[in-house]
Coordinates of C-alpha atoms in Angstrom, one line a residue:
M1 CA -26.2 -37.4 20.6
P2 CA -22.4 -36.8 19.8
T3 CA -21.6 -34.7 16.6
E4 CA -20.0 -36.3 13.8
C5 CA -18.1 -35.3 10.8
S6 CA -16.2 -36.0 7.8
A7 CA -14.2 -34.5 5.1
E8 CA -17.4 -34.0 3.0
H9 CA -19.7 -33.7 5.6
F10 CA -20.8 -31.7 8.9
D11 CA -23.0 -32.6 11.4
F12 CA -24.5 -29.9 13.7
G13 CA -27.0 -32.6 15.5
T14 CA -30.8 -32.1 15.4
I15 CA -33.4 -28.9 15.7
E16 CA -36.7 -30.0 16.2
G17 CA -36.6 -33.5 14.8
R18 CA -34.6 -32.4 12.0
A19 CA -30.9 -32.9 11.3
V20 CA -28.3 -30.1 10.7
E21 CA -25.8 -30.9 8.3
A22 CA -23.5 -28.6 6.3
A23 CA -20.8 -29.5 3.2
F24 CA -19.4 -27.4 0.9
D25 CA -21.5 -28.3 -2.4
G26 CA -23.6 -25.8 -3.4
G27 CA -22.0 -25.3 -6.5
L28 CA -20.6 -21.8 -8.1
V29 CA -21.8 -19.4 -5.1
S30 CA -20.2 -16.0 -4.0
S31 CA -20.6 -14.1 -1.2
D32 CA -20.1 -10.9 -2.8
A33 CA -23.1 -11.2 -5.0
G34 CA -24.0 -7.1 -4.1
A35 CA -20.6 -5.8 -5.7
L36 CA -23.5 -5.5 -9.1
L37 CA -24.2 -2.9 -8.3
L38 CA -20.0 -1.7 -8.0
G39 CA -20.2 -2.6 -11.8
A40 CA -23.6 -0.3 -12.7
T41 CA -21.9 2.8 -10.6
D42 CA -18.8 2.3 -13.1
R43 CA -20.9 2.5 -16.1
A44 CA -22.7 5.4 -14.4
I45 CA -19.6 7.0 -14.2
G46 CA -16.9 5.9 -16.4
L47 CA -14.3 5.1 -14.0
I48 CA -12.5 2.0 -14.4
D49 CA -12.2 2.5 -18.1
R50 CA -10.6 6.2 -18.2
F51 CA -8.4 5.0 -15.0
A52 CA -7.1 2.3 -16.9
A53 CA -5.8 5.2 -19.9
C54 CA -4.1 6.3 -16.9
F55 CA -1.8 3.2 -17.7
H56 CA 0.5 2.3 -21.1
D57 CA 0.8 -0.9 -22.0
E58 CA 4.0 -2.6 -23.9
R59 CA 3.2 -6.1 -23.5
R60 CA 2.4 -8.3 -26.7
E61 CA -1.2 -8.5 -27.9
D62 CA -0.5 -12.2 -28.4
L63 CA 0.9 -13.0 -24.9
I64 CA -1.6 -10.5 -23.4
E65 CA -4.6 -12.2 -20.8
H66 CA -5.6 -9.8 -18.8
E67 CA -6.1 -6.2 -20.1
V68 CA -5.1 -3.8 -17.9
A69 CA -8.9 -2.6 -17.3
T70 CA -9.7 -5.9 -16.5
L71 CA -6.4 -5.7 -13.8
V72 CA -7.2 -2.2 -12.8
G73 CA -10.8 -2.9 -12.5
Q74 CA -10.1 -5.8 -10.6
R75 CA -7.8 -4.1 -7.5
V76 CA -10.3 -1.1 -7.7
F77 CA -13.7 -3.4 -7.3
G78 CA -11.5 -5.7 -4.2
I79 CA -10.7 -2.7 -2.2
A80 CA -14.4 -1.7 -2.5
L81 CA -15.3 -4.8 -1.2
G82 CA -12.7 -5.2 2.1
Y83 CA -10.3 -7.0 -0.1
E84 CA -7.1 -4.8 0.6
D85 CA -4.6 -7.7 0.3
L86 CA -2.8 -8.7 -3.3
N87 CA -2.6 -12.6 -2.1
D88 CA -6.9 -12.5 -1.6
H89 CA -6.7 -12.5 -5.7
D90 CA -5.3 -15.9 -6.1
E91 CA -8.7 -17.1 -4.6
L92 CA -10.7 -14.4 -5.9
R93 CA -9.3 -14.7 -9.7
H94 CA -12.1 -18.1 -9.0
D95 CA -14.7 -15.9 -8.0
P96 CA -18.0 -15.8 -10.8
L97 CA -18.8 -12.2 -9.7
M98 CA -15.1 -11.1 -10.2
G99 CA -15.4 -12.2 -14.0
V100 CA -18.8 -10.7 -14.3
L101 CA -17.3 -7.1 -12.8
A102 CA -14.4 -7.8 -15.2
G103 CA -17.0 -9.3 -18.6
K104 CA -14.8 -12.0 -18.7
L105 CA -15.8 -15.6 -18.2
A106 CA -13.5 -17.9 -18.6
A107 CA -9.7 -17.4 -19.8
R108 CA -8.3 -18.1 -23.6
R109 CA -5.6 -20.0 -21.8
E110 CA -5.4 -23.3 -19.6
D111 CA -3.7 -22.1 -17.3
C112 CA -5.0 -19.5 -17.1
A113 CA -8.4 -17.7 -14.4
P114 CA -10.9 -15.4 -16.1
V115 CA -9.5 -12.4 -13.5
A116 CA -5.9 -11.7 -12.4
G117 CA -4.2 -13.3 -9.4
K118 CA -1.7 -11.8 -7.1
S119 CA 2.1 -11.6 -9.5
T120 CA 0.3 -9.6 -11.8
L121 CA -1.2 -7.2 -9.7
N122 CA 1.1 -6.8 -7.2
R123 CA 3.7 -6.4 -11.3
L124 CA 0.8 -3.3 -11.8
E125 CA 1.8 -1.8 -8.3
L126 CA 4.9 -1.0 -9.3
S127 CA 4.9 -0.4 -12.8
K128 CA 6.6 2.4 -13.1
L129 CA 6.3 5.8 -14.8
E130 CA 8.4 4.4 -17.9
P131 CA 7.9 0.5 -19.1
T132 CA 11.0 -1.5 -17.8
R133 CA 11.8 -5.2 -19.6
Y134 CA 10.0 -6.7 -16.2
H135 CA 7.2 -3.9 -16.0
K136 CA 6.1 -3.2 -19.1
I137 CA 3.0 -1.5 -17.8
S138 CA 3.8 2.3 -16.9
H139 CA 1.5 5.0 -15.3
N140 CA 0.8 9.2 -15.9
P141 CA 0.9 9.9 -12.1
M142 CA -1.1 13.7 -13.3
A143 CA -3.3 11.7 -15.6
I144 CA -4.3 10.1 -12.1
K145 CA -4.7 13.2 -10.5
N146 CA -6.4 15.6 -12.9
L147 CA -9.0 12.4 -13.7
L148 CA -10.1 13.0 -9.6
V149 CA -10.4 15.8 -10.6
D150 CA -13.1 15.9 -13.7
L151 CA -15.0 13.0 -12.3
F152 CA -15.8 15.4 -8.9
V153 CA -16.8 18.0 -11.9
E154 CA -18.6 15.8 -13.3
A155 CA -20.6 14.9 -10.3
H156 CA -22.3 18.3 -10.9
A157 CA -25.7 19.1 -13.0
R158 CA -24.5 22.6 -12.7
P159 CA -22.0 24.7 -12.2
P160 CA -22.3 25.4 -7.6
K161 CA -21.7 29.0 -6.9
Q162 CA -19.7 28.7 -4.0
I163 CA -17.6 25.3 -2.9
I164 CA -15.4 24.5 -0.6
L165 CA -12.1 22.7 -0.7
D166 CA -10.5 21.3 2.9
L167 CA -7.1 20.8 3.0
D168 CA -5.2 18.2 5.7
A169 CA -2.3 16.3 6.4
T170 CA -2.6 12.9 8.6
D171 CA -0.9 9.8 9.5
D172 CA 0.3 7.1 7.6
P173 CA 2.0 4.7 9.7
L174 CA 5.0 2.4 8.8
H175 CA 6.1 -1.1 9.8
G176 CA 8.6 -1.3 7.9
E177 CA 11.8 0.3 6.0
Q178 CA 10.1 1.4 3.4
E179 CA 11.2 5.1 1.5
G180 CA 11.0 7.8 2.5
R181 CA 10.4 6.5 6.5
F182 CA 10.6 9.6 8.6
F183 CA 9.7 10.1 12.4
H184 CA 6.9 12.8 13.2
G185 CA 7.3 14.0 16.6
Y186 CA 3.4 14.8 17.1
Y187 CA 2.2 11.6 15.9
D188 CA 4.7 10.1 17.4
C189 CA 5.7 7.5 15.3
Y190 CA 7.3 6.3 11.3
C191 CA 5.0 7.1 9.1
Y192 CA 4.2 9.2 6.2
L193 CA 2.3 12.4 6.3
P194 CA -0.6 12.5 3.3
L195 CA -2.2 15.5 1.6
Y196 CA -5.9 15.4 1.1
V197 CA -8.0 17.9 -0.7
F198 CA -11.6 16.9 -0.4
C199 CA -15.1 19.0 -1.2
G200 CA -18.1 17.7 1.3
R201 CA -17.4 13.6 0.3
H202 CA -15.6 14.2 -3.0
L203 CA -12.2 13.1 -3.0
L204 CA -9.7 15.6 -5.2
V205 CA -6.1 15.0 -4.0
A206 CA -4.2 12.5 -2.6
K207 CA -0.6 13.0 -2.3
L208 CA 1.7 10.8 -0.5
R209 CA 4.4 12.4 1.3
S210 CA 7.7 11.9 3.8
A211 CA 7.3 12.7 7.4
D212 CA 10.1 15.1 7.3
M213 CA 7.9 18.2 6.1
D214 CA 5.8 20.7 7.2
A215 CA 1.9 20.2 6.2
A216 CA 1.4 22.7 4.3
A217 CA 4.4 21.5 2.0
G218 CA 3.2 20.7 -1.6
A219 CA 0.2 22.6 -1.0
V220 CA 0.3 25.2 -3.6
E221 CA 1.3 23.6 -6.5
E222 CA -1.6 21.1 -5.6
V223 CA -4.6 24.0 -5.0
A224 CA -3.1 25.7 -8.4
R225 CA -3.3 22.7 -9.8
V226 CA -6.8 21.7 -8.7
I227 CA -8.6 24.8 -9.0
A228 CA -7.3 25.5 -13.0
R229 CA -8.6 22.7 -13.8
I230 CA -12.2 23.6 -11.7
R231 CA -12.4 26.8 -13.1
A232 CA -12.1 25.7 -16.9
R233 CA -15.0 23.8 -16.4
W234 CA -16.9 26.5 -13.5
P235 CA -14.9 29.6 -14.2
R236 CA -18.0 31.7 -12.1
T237 CA -17.7 29.4 -8.8
R238 CA -16.3 30.8 -5.9
I239 CA -13.9 28.9 -4.2
L240 CA -13.2 29.0 -0.8
L241 CA -10.4 26.8 1.1
R242 CA -10.7 25.9 4.6
A243 CA -7.8 24.4 7.0
D244 CA -6.2 23.9 10.3
S245 CA -3.6 25.7 11.7
G246 CA -0.5 24.0 10.0
F247 CA -1.9 25.7 6.5
A248 CA -2.0 29.3 7.5
R249 CA 1.3 30.1 5.9
E250 CA 2.9 33.2 3.6
E251 CA 3.0 31.2 0.4
L252 CA -0.8 29.5 1.1
M253 CA -2.7 32.4 2.3
A254 CA -0.8 35.2 -0.8
W255 CA -1.4 32.8 -3.6
C256 CA -4.8 32.7 -2.6
E257 CA -4.9 37.0 -2.4
G258 CA -3.1 36.8 -5.5
N259 CA -6.0 34.5 -7.4
G260 CA -8.8 34.7 -6.0
V261 CA -9.5 32.4 -4.2
D262 CA -11.4 33.1 -0.2
F263 CA -9.2 31.3 2.5
L264 CA -10.3 30.6 6.3
F265 CA -7.5 28.9 7.9
G266 CA -6.7 28.3 11.6
L267 CA -4.1 29.7 13.3
A268 CA -2.0 28.8 16.0
R269 CA -2.1 30.8 19.5
N270 CA 1.1 33.2 20.7
E271 CA 1.4 36.1 23.4
R272 CA 0.3 38.8 21.1
L273 CA -2.5 37.6 19.9
V274 CA -4.0 36.3 23.0
A275 CA -3.5 39.7 24.2
E276 CA -5.1 41.8 21.7
I277 CA -8.4 39.5 23.2
A278 CA -7.1 39.9 27.4
T279 CA -10.3 42.1 28.0
E280 CA -12.8 39.4 26.2
L281 CA -11.2 36.3 28.4
D282 CA -11.4 38.6 31.3
L283 CA -15.4 39.5 30.6
V284 CA -16.3 35.2 29.6
A285 CA -13.8 34.4 32.9
A286 CA -16.7 36.4 35.1
K287 CA -19.7 35.4 33.7
S288 CA -18.7 31.7 33.7
R289 CA -18.2 32.4 37.1
R290 CA -21.6 33.7 38.0
S291 CA -23.1 30.9 35.7
G292 CA -21.4 27.9 36.0
R293 CA -21.1 27.4 32.2
P294 CA -18.6 27.8 29.6
E295 CA -18.8 31.0 27.9
R296 CA -17.6 32.6 24.9
R297 CA -17.6 36.3 22.8
F298 CA -16.0 36.8 19.0
K299 CA -13.6 39.5 18.6
T300 CA -12.3 40.9 14.8
F301 CA -9.7 42.2 14.7
M302 CA -6.6 43.5 12.3
W303 CA -3.3 41.3 12.7
T304 CA 0.1 40.5 11.5
T305 CA 3.4 38.9 12.3
R306 CA 6.2 40.4 12.9
R307 CA 8.8 38.6 9.9
T308 CA 7.0 35.8 8.5
W309 CA 3.4 37.5 6.7
S310 CA 3.6 40.1 3.9
R311 CA 0.4 42.2 5.1
R312 CA -2.3 42.7 7.6
R313 CA -5.0 40.3 7.7
R314 CA -8.7 39.6 9.4
V315 CA -8.3 37.6 12.5
V316 CA -11.2 36.1 14.4
A317 CA -10.9 35.0 18.0
K318 CA -13.2 33.1 20.0
A319 CA -12.3 34.0 23.9
E320 CA -13.5 31.4 25.8
W321 CA -13.7 30.5 29.0
T322 CA -14.3 26.2 29.7
K323 CA -13.3 24.2 32.8
G324 CA -11.8 26.6 34.8
E325 CA -9.7 27.8 32.4
A326 CA -9.3 30.1 28.9
N327 CA -9.2 28.2 26.2
P328 CA -9.0 31.3 23.2
R329 CA -8.8 30.1 19.6
F330 CA -8.2 32.6 16.4
V331 CA -8.8 31.8 12.6
V332 CA -7.2 33.9 9.9
T333 CA -10.1 34.8 7.1
S334 CA -10.0 36.7 3.6
L335 CA -13.7 37.2 4.2
R336 CA -15.0 40.3 5.0
R337 CA -16.8 41.6 7.6
D338 CA -20.1 42.8 5.8
E339 CA -20.2 38.8 4.5
C340 CA -19.6 37.0 6.7
K341 CA -19.8 37.6 11.4
A342 CA -17.3 36.9 13.6
K343 CA -19.6 33.8 15.5
Y344 CA -21.1 32.3 12.6
L345 CA -17.4 32.7 10.3
Y346 CA -15.9 30.6 13.3
E347 CA -18.8 28.0 14.4
K348 CA -21.1 27.4 11.1
V349 CA -17.6 27.8 9.0
Y350 CA -14.9 26.9 10.1
C351 CA -15.9 24.2 12.5
A352 CA -17.4 22.7 9.9
R353 CA -14.0 21.2 8.9
G354 CA -13.9 18.6 11.1
E355 CA -16.5 16.7 8.9
M356 CA -13.4 16.3 6.6
E357 CA -11.9 14.2 9.4
N358 CA -14.5 11.3 8.5
R359 CA -14.4 11.2 5.7
I360 CA -10.1 10.9 6.1
K361 CA -11.7 7.8 8.4
E362 CA -13.4 6.2 5.9
C363 CA -10.7 6.3 2.8
Q364 CA -7.9 5.0 6.2
L365 CA -10.3 2.5 8.0
D366 CA -12.4 1.2 5.4
L367 CA -11.1 1.5 2.5
Y368 CA -7.4 0.8 3.5
A369 CA -5.3 3.8 2.9
D370 CA -2.7 3.5 5.1
R371 CA -1.7 0.0 4.0
T372 CA 1.5 1.6 2.3
S373 CA 4.2 -1.1 2.5
A374 CA 5.8 -1.0 -0.8
A375 CA 9.4 -0.8 -0.7
T376 CA 9.1 2.9 -3.0
M377 CA 7.5 6.2 -2.3
R378 CA 6.8 5.7 -6.5
A379 CA 4.1 2.3 -5.2
N380 CA 3.0 3.5 -2.6
Q381 CA 1.6 6.5 -4.1
L382 CA 0.0 4.5 -6.1
R383 CA -1.3 2.2 -4.2
L384 CA -2.9 5.4 -2.1
W385 CA -4.4 6.4 -6.1
F386 CA -5.9 3.0 -6.0
Y387 CA -7.5 3.3 -2.5
S388 CA -8.7 6.5 -4.1
M389 CA -10.2 5.3 -6.8
A390 CA -12.5 2.6 -4.7
Y391 CA -13.7 5.7 -2.0
V392 CA -14.2 7.8 -5.3
L393 CA -16.6 4.7 -6.7
L394 CA -18.5 4.3 -3.3
C395 CA -19.4 7.6 -2.7
A396 CA -20.5 7.5 -6.5
L397 CA -22.7 4.6 -5.7
R398 CA -24.1 6.7 -2.0
R399 CA -24.9 9.7 -4.2
I400 CA -26.3 8.2 -7.3
G401 CA -27.9 4.9 -6.1
L402 CA -28.1 5.3 -2.7
R403 CA -29.2 9.2 -2.4
D404 CA -32.9 9.1 0.2
T405 CA -32.6 5.8 0.8
D406 CA -31.3 4.8 4.8
F407 CA -27.8 4.4 3.8
A408 CA -27.8 8.0 1.8
N409 CA -25.1 9.1 4.5
A410 CA -23.9 5.5 5.3
T411 CA -20.0 5.4 5.5
C412 CA -18.4 3.3 3.1
G413 CA -18.1 0.2 5.7
T414 CA -21.8 0.1 6.2
I415 CA -22.2 -0.3 2.6
R416 CA -20.4 -2.8 1.9
L417 CA -21.5 -5.0 5.0
K418 CA -24.6 -4.0 3.9
L419 CA -25.5 -3.7 0.4
L420 CA -21.6 -5.5 -1.5
K421 CA -22.3 -8.7 0.7
I422 CA -24.6 -10.8 -0.1
G423 CA -24.3 -14.6 -0.7
A424 CA -25.3 -15.9 -3.9
L425 CA -25.9 -19.1 -6.3
V426 CA -24.4 -18.3 -9.5
R427 CA -25.8 -20.1 -12.7
V428 CA -23.9 -20.0 -15.8
S429 CA -26.3 -21.6 -18.7
V430 CA -26.1 -20.4 -22.6
R431 CA -27.9 -17.8 -22.7
R432 CA -27.9 -16.4 -19.4
I433 CA -25.9 -15.8 -16.1
R434 CA -28.4 -15.8 -13.2
I435 CA -27.1 -15.1 -9.7
A436 CA -29.9 -15.9 -6.9
M437 CA -29.0 -13.8 -4.4
A438 CA -30.2 -14.4 -0.4
S439 CA -34.0 -13.3 -0.2
A440 CA -33.4 -13.0 3.2
C441 CA -31.6 -9.7 2.7
P442 CA -32.1 -6.9 4.4
A443 CA -31.5 -4.3 2.4
A444 CA -32.9 -6.0 -0.6
Q445 CA -35.5 -3.1 -1.4
D446 CA -33.1 -0.4 -1.3
W447 CA -29.8 -2.6 -3.2
G448 CA -33.3 -3.1 -6.0
R449 CA -33.6 0.5 -5.4
A450 CA -29.5 1.9 -6.5
A451 CA -29.4 -0.6 -9.3
I452 CA -32.3 1.1 -11.4
R453 CA -31.3 4.5 -10.8
L454 CA -27.3 3.5 -11.0
A455 CA -28.9 1.8 -15.0
I456 CA -30.6 4.9 -15.8
A457 CA -27.3 6.8 -14.6
A458 CA -25.6 4.9 -17.5
I459 CA -28.0 5.1 -20.1
A460 CA -28.0 8.8 -19.5
R461 CA -24.6 8.9 -19.7
A462 CA -24.0 7.0 -22.5
S463 CA -26.5 9.3 -24.4
P464 CA -26.2 12.4 -23.3
A465 CA -28.3 15.0 -24.5

């Protein structure tokens, strides 16, 4: 039997004698019902209100339909839910779950929706450091940067004995004529070169930079600010900076040595360094030829450059022979030999920095942190902070609500797909808002466990001991 369709009704044949029909007549339905967990996470850590407090609003109160907190929350929640484009919000402003997250089910004016559309949000993203005639909402960059550090500190019940701060630069490809656009030879494209600082899964710094500078440019200033704020709360915590060879710069190492901060940086190889381990390379080459397997040895020595370093520093070398050729690697560190042996230092401490790459991938692939298409660097930096706050929100959901579950180590993209993108029928009555989620949701048990944990965390935050 041929399929018959109309503008209101769609026929998809029969199954076991039953007609399969479809129509857009289900009523108030949302595909983002799992976003209730985002609202619960926000109540547990207080992100949206504090992020909104970093903005200054000079609009006339009698003309305001959407408060700054509503705008900020809508943008952060939208990114977490996978809506990277502001154009999406022209439809999302009518979504009942967005209204629930904003705490606002109806607009005060007939020509408005409960939450904002793309034009209002665009004016927020284009806000300047001082209010103007056309952009009356301004933002405070220092307050936003400090909030990221504060959220990291508050995520710990007690000060840790030691933390490792990972620094890295990455490419943010550009496809227009944005301000600060430069060609980067290593990445072979026009891009920005943002600086990230993570501590485990926690994001502390997301600084947008043009690509015409060194990977470590501005790192001393960011590290000094972050560590000063951490030490104000955790004065006895030992801090180790870890990064690749792009950060093995005299200025950064000297700052660490002068401020009681340890460091472990990769070191670009050169002829003098390779000559220091010539004997070790000969030994592993001979051993590899006999065994037919890759072989490696480690050596520690004191070393300095001819011109750029101000002092001799400890270098750990890996003399490796693999695939029929030498593969020497070097790191420079302030850690003493008696507290960290060479093999352990390289294999267990330094190589663990590779995990930071996964965090950057989460930010850029799952949360669109490389969508910096605004004309100015100021606007693109603010966008990067919105993406960063969405990451912090999902990271808190994972840490508080999903610990000891199958999603404890899931990526932000997996959490969105499995726990946030849940279809539901929304019924609004005088006394309640009933959100009936899909009964067949495979993650229903973990979702419910997360909801309970986040509610407990929110109560604990509201009533501190």
